[in-house]
Coordinates of C-alpha atoms in Angstrom, one line a residue:
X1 CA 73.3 229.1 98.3
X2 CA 75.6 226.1 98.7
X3 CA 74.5 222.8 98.5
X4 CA 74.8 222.0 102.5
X5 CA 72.6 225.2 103.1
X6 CA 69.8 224.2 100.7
X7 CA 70.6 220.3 102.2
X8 CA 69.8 222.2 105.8
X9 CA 67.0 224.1 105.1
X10 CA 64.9 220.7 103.5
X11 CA 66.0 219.2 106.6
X12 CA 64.9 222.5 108.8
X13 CA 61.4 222.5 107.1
X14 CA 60.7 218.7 107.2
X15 CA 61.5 218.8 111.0
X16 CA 58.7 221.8 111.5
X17 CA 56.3 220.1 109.3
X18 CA 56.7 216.8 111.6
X19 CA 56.5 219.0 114.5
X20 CA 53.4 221.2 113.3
X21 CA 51.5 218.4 111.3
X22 CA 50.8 215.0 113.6
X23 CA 48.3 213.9 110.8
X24 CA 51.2 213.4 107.9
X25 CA 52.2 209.9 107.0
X26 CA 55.3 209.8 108.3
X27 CA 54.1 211.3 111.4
X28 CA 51.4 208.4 111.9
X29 CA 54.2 205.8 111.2
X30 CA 56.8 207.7 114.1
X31 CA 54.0 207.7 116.7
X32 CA 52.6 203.8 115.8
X33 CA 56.1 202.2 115.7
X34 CA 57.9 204.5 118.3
X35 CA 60.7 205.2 115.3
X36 CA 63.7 207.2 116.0
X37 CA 65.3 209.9 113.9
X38 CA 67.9 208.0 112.5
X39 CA 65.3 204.5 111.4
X40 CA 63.5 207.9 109.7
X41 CA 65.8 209.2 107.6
X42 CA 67.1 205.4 106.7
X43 CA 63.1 204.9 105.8
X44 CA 63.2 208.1 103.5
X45 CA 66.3 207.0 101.9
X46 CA 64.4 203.3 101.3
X47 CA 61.5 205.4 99.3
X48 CA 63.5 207.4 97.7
X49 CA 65.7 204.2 96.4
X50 CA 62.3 203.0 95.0
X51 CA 60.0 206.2 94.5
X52 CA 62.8 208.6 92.6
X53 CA 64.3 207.5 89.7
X54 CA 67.6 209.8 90.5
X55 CA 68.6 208.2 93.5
X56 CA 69.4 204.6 92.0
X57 CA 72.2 205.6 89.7
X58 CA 73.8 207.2 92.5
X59 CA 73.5 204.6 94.4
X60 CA 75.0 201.9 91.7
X61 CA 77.7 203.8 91.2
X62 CA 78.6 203.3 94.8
X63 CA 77.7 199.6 95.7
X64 CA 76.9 198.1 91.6
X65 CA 74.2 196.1 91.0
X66 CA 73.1 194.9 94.6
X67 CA 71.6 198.7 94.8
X68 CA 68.8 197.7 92.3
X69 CA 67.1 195.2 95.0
X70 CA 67.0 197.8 98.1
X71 CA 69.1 200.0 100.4
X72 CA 71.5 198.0 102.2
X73 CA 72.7 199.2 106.1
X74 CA 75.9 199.3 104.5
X75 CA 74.7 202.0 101.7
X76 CA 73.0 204.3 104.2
X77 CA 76.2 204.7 106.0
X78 CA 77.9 205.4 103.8
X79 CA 75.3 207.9 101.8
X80 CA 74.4 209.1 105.2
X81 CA 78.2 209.6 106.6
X82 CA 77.5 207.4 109.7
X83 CA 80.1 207.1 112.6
X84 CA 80.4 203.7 114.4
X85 CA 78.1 204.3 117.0
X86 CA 75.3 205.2 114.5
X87 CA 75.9 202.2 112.6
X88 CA 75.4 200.4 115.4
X89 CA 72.5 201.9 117.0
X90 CA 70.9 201.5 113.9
X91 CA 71.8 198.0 113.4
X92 CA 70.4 197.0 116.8
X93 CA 67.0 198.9 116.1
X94 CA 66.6 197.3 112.7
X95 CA 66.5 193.7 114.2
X96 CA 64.6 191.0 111.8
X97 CA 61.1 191.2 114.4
X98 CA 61.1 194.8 114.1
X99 CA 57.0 196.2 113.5
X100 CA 58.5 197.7 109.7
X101 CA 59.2 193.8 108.1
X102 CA 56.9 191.9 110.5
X103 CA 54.2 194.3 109.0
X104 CA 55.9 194.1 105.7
X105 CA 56.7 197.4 104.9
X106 CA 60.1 197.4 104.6
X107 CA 61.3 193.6 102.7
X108 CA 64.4 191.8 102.6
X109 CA 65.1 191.1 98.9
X110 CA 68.0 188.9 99.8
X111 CA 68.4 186.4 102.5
X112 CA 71.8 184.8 101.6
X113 CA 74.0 187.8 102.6
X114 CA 75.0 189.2 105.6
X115 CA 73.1 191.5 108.3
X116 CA 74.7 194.8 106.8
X117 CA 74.9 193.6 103.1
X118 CA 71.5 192.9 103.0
X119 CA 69.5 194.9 100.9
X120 CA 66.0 196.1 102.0
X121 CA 63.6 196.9 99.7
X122 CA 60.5 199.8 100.6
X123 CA 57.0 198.0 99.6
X124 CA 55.1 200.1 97.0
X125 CA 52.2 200.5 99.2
X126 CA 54.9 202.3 101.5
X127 CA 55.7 204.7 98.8
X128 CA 52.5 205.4 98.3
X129 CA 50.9 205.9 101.8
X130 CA 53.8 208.5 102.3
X131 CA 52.9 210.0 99.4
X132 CA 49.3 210.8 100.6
X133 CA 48.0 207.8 98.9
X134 CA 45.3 206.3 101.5
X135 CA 43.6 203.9 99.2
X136 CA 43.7 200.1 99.8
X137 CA 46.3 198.1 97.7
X138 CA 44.5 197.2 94.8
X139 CA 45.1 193.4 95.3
X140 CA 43.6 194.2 98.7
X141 CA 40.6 195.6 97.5
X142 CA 39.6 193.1 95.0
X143 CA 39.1 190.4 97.4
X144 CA 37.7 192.4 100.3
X145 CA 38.3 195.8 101.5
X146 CA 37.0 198.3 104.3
X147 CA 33.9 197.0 105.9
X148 CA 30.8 199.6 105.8
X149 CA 27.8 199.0 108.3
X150 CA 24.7 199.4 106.6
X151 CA 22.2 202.5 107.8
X152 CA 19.5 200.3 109.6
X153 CA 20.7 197.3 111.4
X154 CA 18.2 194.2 112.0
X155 CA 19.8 192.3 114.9
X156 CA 17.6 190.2 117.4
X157 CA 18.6 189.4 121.2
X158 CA 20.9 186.5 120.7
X159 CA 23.0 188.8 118.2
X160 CA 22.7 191.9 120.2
X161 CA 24.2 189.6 122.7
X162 CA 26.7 187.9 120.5
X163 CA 27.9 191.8 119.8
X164 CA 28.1 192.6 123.6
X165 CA 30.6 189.8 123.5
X166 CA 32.3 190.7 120.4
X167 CA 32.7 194.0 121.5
X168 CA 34.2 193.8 124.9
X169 CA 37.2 190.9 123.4
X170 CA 37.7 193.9 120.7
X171 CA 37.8 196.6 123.3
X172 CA 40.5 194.4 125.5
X173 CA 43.1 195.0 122.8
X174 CA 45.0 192.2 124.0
X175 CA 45.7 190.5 120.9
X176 CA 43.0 187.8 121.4
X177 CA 41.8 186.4 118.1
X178 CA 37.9 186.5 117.5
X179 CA 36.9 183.5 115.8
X180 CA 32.9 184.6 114.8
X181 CA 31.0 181.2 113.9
X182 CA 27.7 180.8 112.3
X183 CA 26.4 180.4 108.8
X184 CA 27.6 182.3 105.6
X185 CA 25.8 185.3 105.0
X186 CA 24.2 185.9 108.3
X187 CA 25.7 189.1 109.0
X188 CA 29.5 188.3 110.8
X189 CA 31.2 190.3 109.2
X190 CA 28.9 193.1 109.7
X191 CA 28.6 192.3 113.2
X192 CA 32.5 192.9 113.8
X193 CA 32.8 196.4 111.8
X194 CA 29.9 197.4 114.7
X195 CA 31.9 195.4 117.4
X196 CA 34.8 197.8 116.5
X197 CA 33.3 200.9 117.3
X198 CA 34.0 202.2 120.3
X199 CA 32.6 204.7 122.7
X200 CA 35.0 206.3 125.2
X201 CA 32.9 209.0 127.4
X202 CA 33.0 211.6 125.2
X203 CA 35.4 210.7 122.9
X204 CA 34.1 208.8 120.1
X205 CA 36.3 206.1 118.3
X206 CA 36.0 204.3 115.0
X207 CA 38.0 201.2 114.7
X208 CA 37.8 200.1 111.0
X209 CA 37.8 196.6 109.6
X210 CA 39.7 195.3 106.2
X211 CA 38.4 192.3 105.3
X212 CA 39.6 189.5 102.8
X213 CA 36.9 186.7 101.6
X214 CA 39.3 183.6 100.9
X215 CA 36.8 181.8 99.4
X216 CA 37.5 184.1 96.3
X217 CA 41.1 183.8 96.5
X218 CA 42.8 180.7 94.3
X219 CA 44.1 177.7 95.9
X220 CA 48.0 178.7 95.5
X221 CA 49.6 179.0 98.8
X222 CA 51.5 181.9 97.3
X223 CA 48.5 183.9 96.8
X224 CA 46.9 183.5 99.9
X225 CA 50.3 184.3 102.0
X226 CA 50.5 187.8 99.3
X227 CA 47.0 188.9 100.0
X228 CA 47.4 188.6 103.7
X229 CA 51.2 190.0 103.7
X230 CA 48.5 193.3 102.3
X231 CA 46.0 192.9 104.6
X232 CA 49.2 192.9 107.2
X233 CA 50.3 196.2 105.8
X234 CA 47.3 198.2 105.0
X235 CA 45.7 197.4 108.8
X236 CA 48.7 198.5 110.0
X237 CA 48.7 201.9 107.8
X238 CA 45.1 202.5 108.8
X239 CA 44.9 201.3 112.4
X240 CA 42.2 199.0 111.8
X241 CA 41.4 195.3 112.9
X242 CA 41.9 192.5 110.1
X243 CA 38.9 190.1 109.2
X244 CA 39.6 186.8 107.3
X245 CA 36.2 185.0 106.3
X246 CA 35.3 182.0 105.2
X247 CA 38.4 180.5 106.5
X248 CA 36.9 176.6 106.3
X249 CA 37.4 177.3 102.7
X250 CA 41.2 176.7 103.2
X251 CA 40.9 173.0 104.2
X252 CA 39.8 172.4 100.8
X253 CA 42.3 170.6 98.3
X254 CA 45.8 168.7 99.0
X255 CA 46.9 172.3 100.7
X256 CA 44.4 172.8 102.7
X257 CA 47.0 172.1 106.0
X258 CA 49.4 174.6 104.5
X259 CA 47.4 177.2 104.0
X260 CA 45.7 177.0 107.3
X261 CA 49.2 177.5 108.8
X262 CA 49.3 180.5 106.3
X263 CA 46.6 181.6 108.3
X264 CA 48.1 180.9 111.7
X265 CA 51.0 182.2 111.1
X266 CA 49.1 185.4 110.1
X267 CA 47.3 185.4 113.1
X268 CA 49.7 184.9 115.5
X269 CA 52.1 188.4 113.8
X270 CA 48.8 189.8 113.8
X271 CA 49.5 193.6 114.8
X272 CA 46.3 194.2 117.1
X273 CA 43.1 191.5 117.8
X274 CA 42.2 190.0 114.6
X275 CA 38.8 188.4 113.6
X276 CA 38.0 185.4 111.3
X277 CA 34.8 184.0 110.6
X278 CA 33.7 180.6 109.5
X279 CA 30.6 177.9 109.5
X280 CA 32.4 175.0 110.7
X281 CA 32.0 175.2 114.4
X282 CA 35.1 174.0 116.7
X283 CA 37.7 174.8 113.5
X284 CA 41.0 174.1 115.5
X285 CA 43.1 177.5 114.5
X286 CA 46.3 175.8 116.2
X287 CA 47.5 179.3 117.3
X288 CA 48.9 180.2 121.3
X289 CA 47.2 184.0 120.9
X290 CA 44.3 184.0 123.0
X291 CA 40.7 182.6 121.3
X292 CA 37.4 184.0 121.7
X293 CA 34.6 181.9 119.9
X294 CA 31.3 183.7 119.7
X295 CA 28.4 181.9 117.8
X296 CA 26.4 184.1 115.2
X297 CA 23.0 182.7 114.8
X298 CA 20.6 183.2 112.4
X299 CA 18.1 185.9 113.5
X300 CA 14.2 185.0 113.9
X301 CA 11.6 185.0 112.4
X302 CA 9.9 188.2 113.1
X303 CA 13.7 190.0 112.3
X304 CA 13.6 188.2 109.2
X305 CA 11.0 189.6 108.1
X306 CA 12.1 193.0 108.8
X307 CA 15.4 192.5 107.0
X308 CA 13.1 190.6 103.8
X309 CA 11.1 194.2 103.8
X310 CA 14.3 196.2 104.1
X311 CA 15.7 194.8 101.2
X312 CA 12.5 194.3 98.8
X313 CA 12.0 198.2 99.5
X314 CA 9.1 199.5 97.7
X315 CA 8.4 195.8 96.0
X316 CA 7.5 194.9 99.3
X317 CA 4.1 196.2 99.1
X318 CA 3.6 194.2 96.1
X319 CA 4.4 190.9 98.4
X320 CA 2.9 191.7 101.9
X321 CA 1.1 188.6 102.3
X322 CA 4.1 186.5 101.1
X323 CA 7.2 188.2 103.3
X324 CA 6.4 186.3 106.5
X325 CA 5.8 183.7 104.7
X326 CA 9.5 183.8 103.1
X327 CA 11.0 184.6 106.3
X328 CA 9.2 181.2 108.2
X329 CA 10.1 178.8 105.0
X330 CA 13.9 180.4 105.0
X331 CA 16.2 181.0 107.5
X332 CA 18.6 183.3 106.0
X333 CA 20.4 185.7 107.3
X334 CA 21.1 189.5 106.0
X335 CA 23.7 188.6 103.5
X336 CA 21.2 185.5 102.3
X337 CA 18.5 188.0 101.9
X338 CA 20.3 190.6 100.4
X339 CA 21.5 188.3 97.7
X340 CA 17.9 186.4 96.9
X341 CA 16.5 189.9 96.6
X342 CA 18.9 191.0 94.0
X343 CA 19.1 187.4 92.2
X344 CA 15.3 187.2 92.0
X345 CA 15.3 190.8 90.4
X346 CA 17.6 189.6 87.6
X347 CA 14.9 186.9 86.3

C-alpha cells in the first residue's frame, strides 16, 4: 500500500477509536476544552515533536534550529499542508487565553517572536496523560497530592455545619474561591475532599481534591509559581478541585507579597472553584473571584475523644482512664491527634 493509504487508514481508525472510546485521553481533553479537529491534530503533532524522537529531524530540516523548542503555527502548516483559511481559523482558536496555555499544557518557549513564529512546546505531563499515564506529576506528588477521606469521620455539629456550607459553595461551580480557616491540623483539608462529593439523585459524583502544602515548599518564588503551574495542569487532566494549604506560610520572608500574588494570580486562572486553607483569620487574598470564608473549629471534647481512641486503636484500652483526660487538657484536632499518636509511638 502507498504511503497516503496507510496515512488514511491511521487516520480512519483514530477517528473510530475517538468515536467508540469517550474515556481515552484525548477524548477527555476534546469534550473539557470543546477542541476542534484541526486544534487536535496541531496538539498530536505538538506530542509527537516532543514524545517521538523521529519527528524532530524532520522537522529541523524544514524550519533549523527554532524546531528544537516547540511546534511553531508556521511548522504545522506547512507539515500539515494548510490553506489560508485553515491557517487562520487555527490562528484565531489558538489565542494567548485559550484553556491549553492558561492550564499550561501547551507552553510558549519563546515570547520575543511573532504570533506564527512562535514555537509551542507540549508539557511532559501532556505527553504522558495521552499516553495513558494518570499518575500525578511527580513534583506534584511530593508536596501534596490526591486527597483520601479517611473510613470513619469524627466531625461534631459546628463542622457538620461548616461542611453544609462548604459543600453547597463547591456544588455552585461558579468559580468562587473557598478560603477554609481554622487551626492546622484540625481536619480542613479533609473536610473539603468530603465537601466535594456530590450526590445528584441517583447519580453519584466524586469530585477529587489535589492538594499542595506550601509550608513544605522553599521560599523561591520560582518554585512556588512551578508547583502550582502542576497543580494547574494535573486538576485540569483529572477534573478535580485544587487545595492550597497553609497559605499564611507565604507572608513569611522579604517575598512574602510576591508570592501571595503567585497565589492570586493562581486563583483567579483557577479552572473551577478552588480552596485554600489557612490559620490566620481575615487573610486579605486580594483576588475579584468570588470569596467564601468558612471557619473550621476544633471539635469538642466528647469528639475528641473519639478521634484520641480511633487513632490509639488497640493501645487505647491500655489508657482508658487517661483519653478524656487527653482530649480536655488538648484541643487538637484530627491531624494534631494523628500526629501525637504516631510521635509518642516513636519514644
Amino acid at each position: 500500500a502507498s504511503i497516503r493509504e496507510k496515512i488514511t487508514q491511521v487516520e480512519s481508525t483514530y477517528t473510530q477509536e475517538l468515536t467508540e472510546n469517550h474515556t481515552s485521553p484525548m477524548s477527555v481533553l476534546i469534550e473539557r476544552f470543546s477542541l476542534t479537529d484541526l486544534v487536535v491534530d496541531f496538539l498530536w503533532s505538538a506530542v509527537a515533536l516532543v514524545a517521538d524522537p523521529r519527528v524532530l529531524p524532520l522537522a529541523h530540516d524544514i524550519v533549523g534550529t527554532s524546531a528544537r523548542r516547540g511546534i511553531s503555527l508556521c511548522l504545522y502548516s506547512i507539515v500539515a499542508h494548510l490553506n489560508g483559511q485553515q491557517c487562520r481559523d487555527l490562528a484565531l482558536e489558538l489565542h494567548p487565553g485559550h484553556a491549553l496555555f492558561t492550564s499550561h499544557l501547551l507552553e510558549n518557549t519563546e515570547h520575543a517572536v511573532g504570533a506564527m513564529a512562535m514555537p509551542l512546546g507540549a508539557n511532559r505531563r501532556l505527553v504522558s496523560f495521552l499516553a495513558g499515564d494518570n499518575r500525578l506529576d511527580p513534583e506534584l506528588s511530593a508536596n501534596g497530592g490526591f486527597l483520601n477521606i479517611p473510613e470513619q469521620l469524627v466531625h461534631d455539629q459546628a463542622q457538620r455545619d461548616a461542611l453544609v456550607r462548604m459543600k453547597e459553595a463547591l456544588d455552585a461551580n461558579d468559580g468562587i474561591v473557598v478560603i477554609v480557616e481554622g487551626p492546622a491540623d484540625s481536619g480542613r483539608r479533609t473536610a473539603a475532599a468530603c465537601a466535594a462529593k456530590r450526590t445528584n439523585g441517583n447519580d453519584h459524583q466524586e469530585k477529587r481534591c489535589i492538594a499542595i502544602d506550601v509550608s513544605r515548599l522553599t521560599r523561591s518564588t520560582s518554585h512556588l509559581q512551578h508547583i502550582l503551574d502542576a497543580l494547574h495542569r494535573d486538576c485540569v487532566l483529572h477534573h478535580a478541585i485544587p487545595v492550597v494549604s497553609h497559605i499564611e506560610e507565604l507572608l513569611a520572608g522579604e517575598d512574602g507579597g510576591a508570592r501571595m500574588r503567585i497565589l492570586a494570580n493562581f486563583l483567579e486562572n483557577a479552572p473551577d472553584t478552588a480552596v485554600v486553607t489557612t490559620a490566620q483569620a481575615g487573610l486579605d487574598l486580594n483576588i475579584h473571584r468570588s470569596l467564601v470564608r468558612i471557619a473550621w473549629p476544633i471539635p469538642d471534647t466528647q469528639d475528641r475523644t473519639e478521634l484520641w481512641k480511633q487513632y490509639l486503636g488497640t493501645a487505647a484500652s491500655n489508657v482508658a482512664s487517661n483519653v478524656e483526660e487527653l482530649a480536655m487538657r488538648y484541643r487538637l484536632g484530627a491531624g494534631g491527634i494523628a500526629r501525637a499518636v504516631k510521635s509518642a509511638a516513636l519514644i
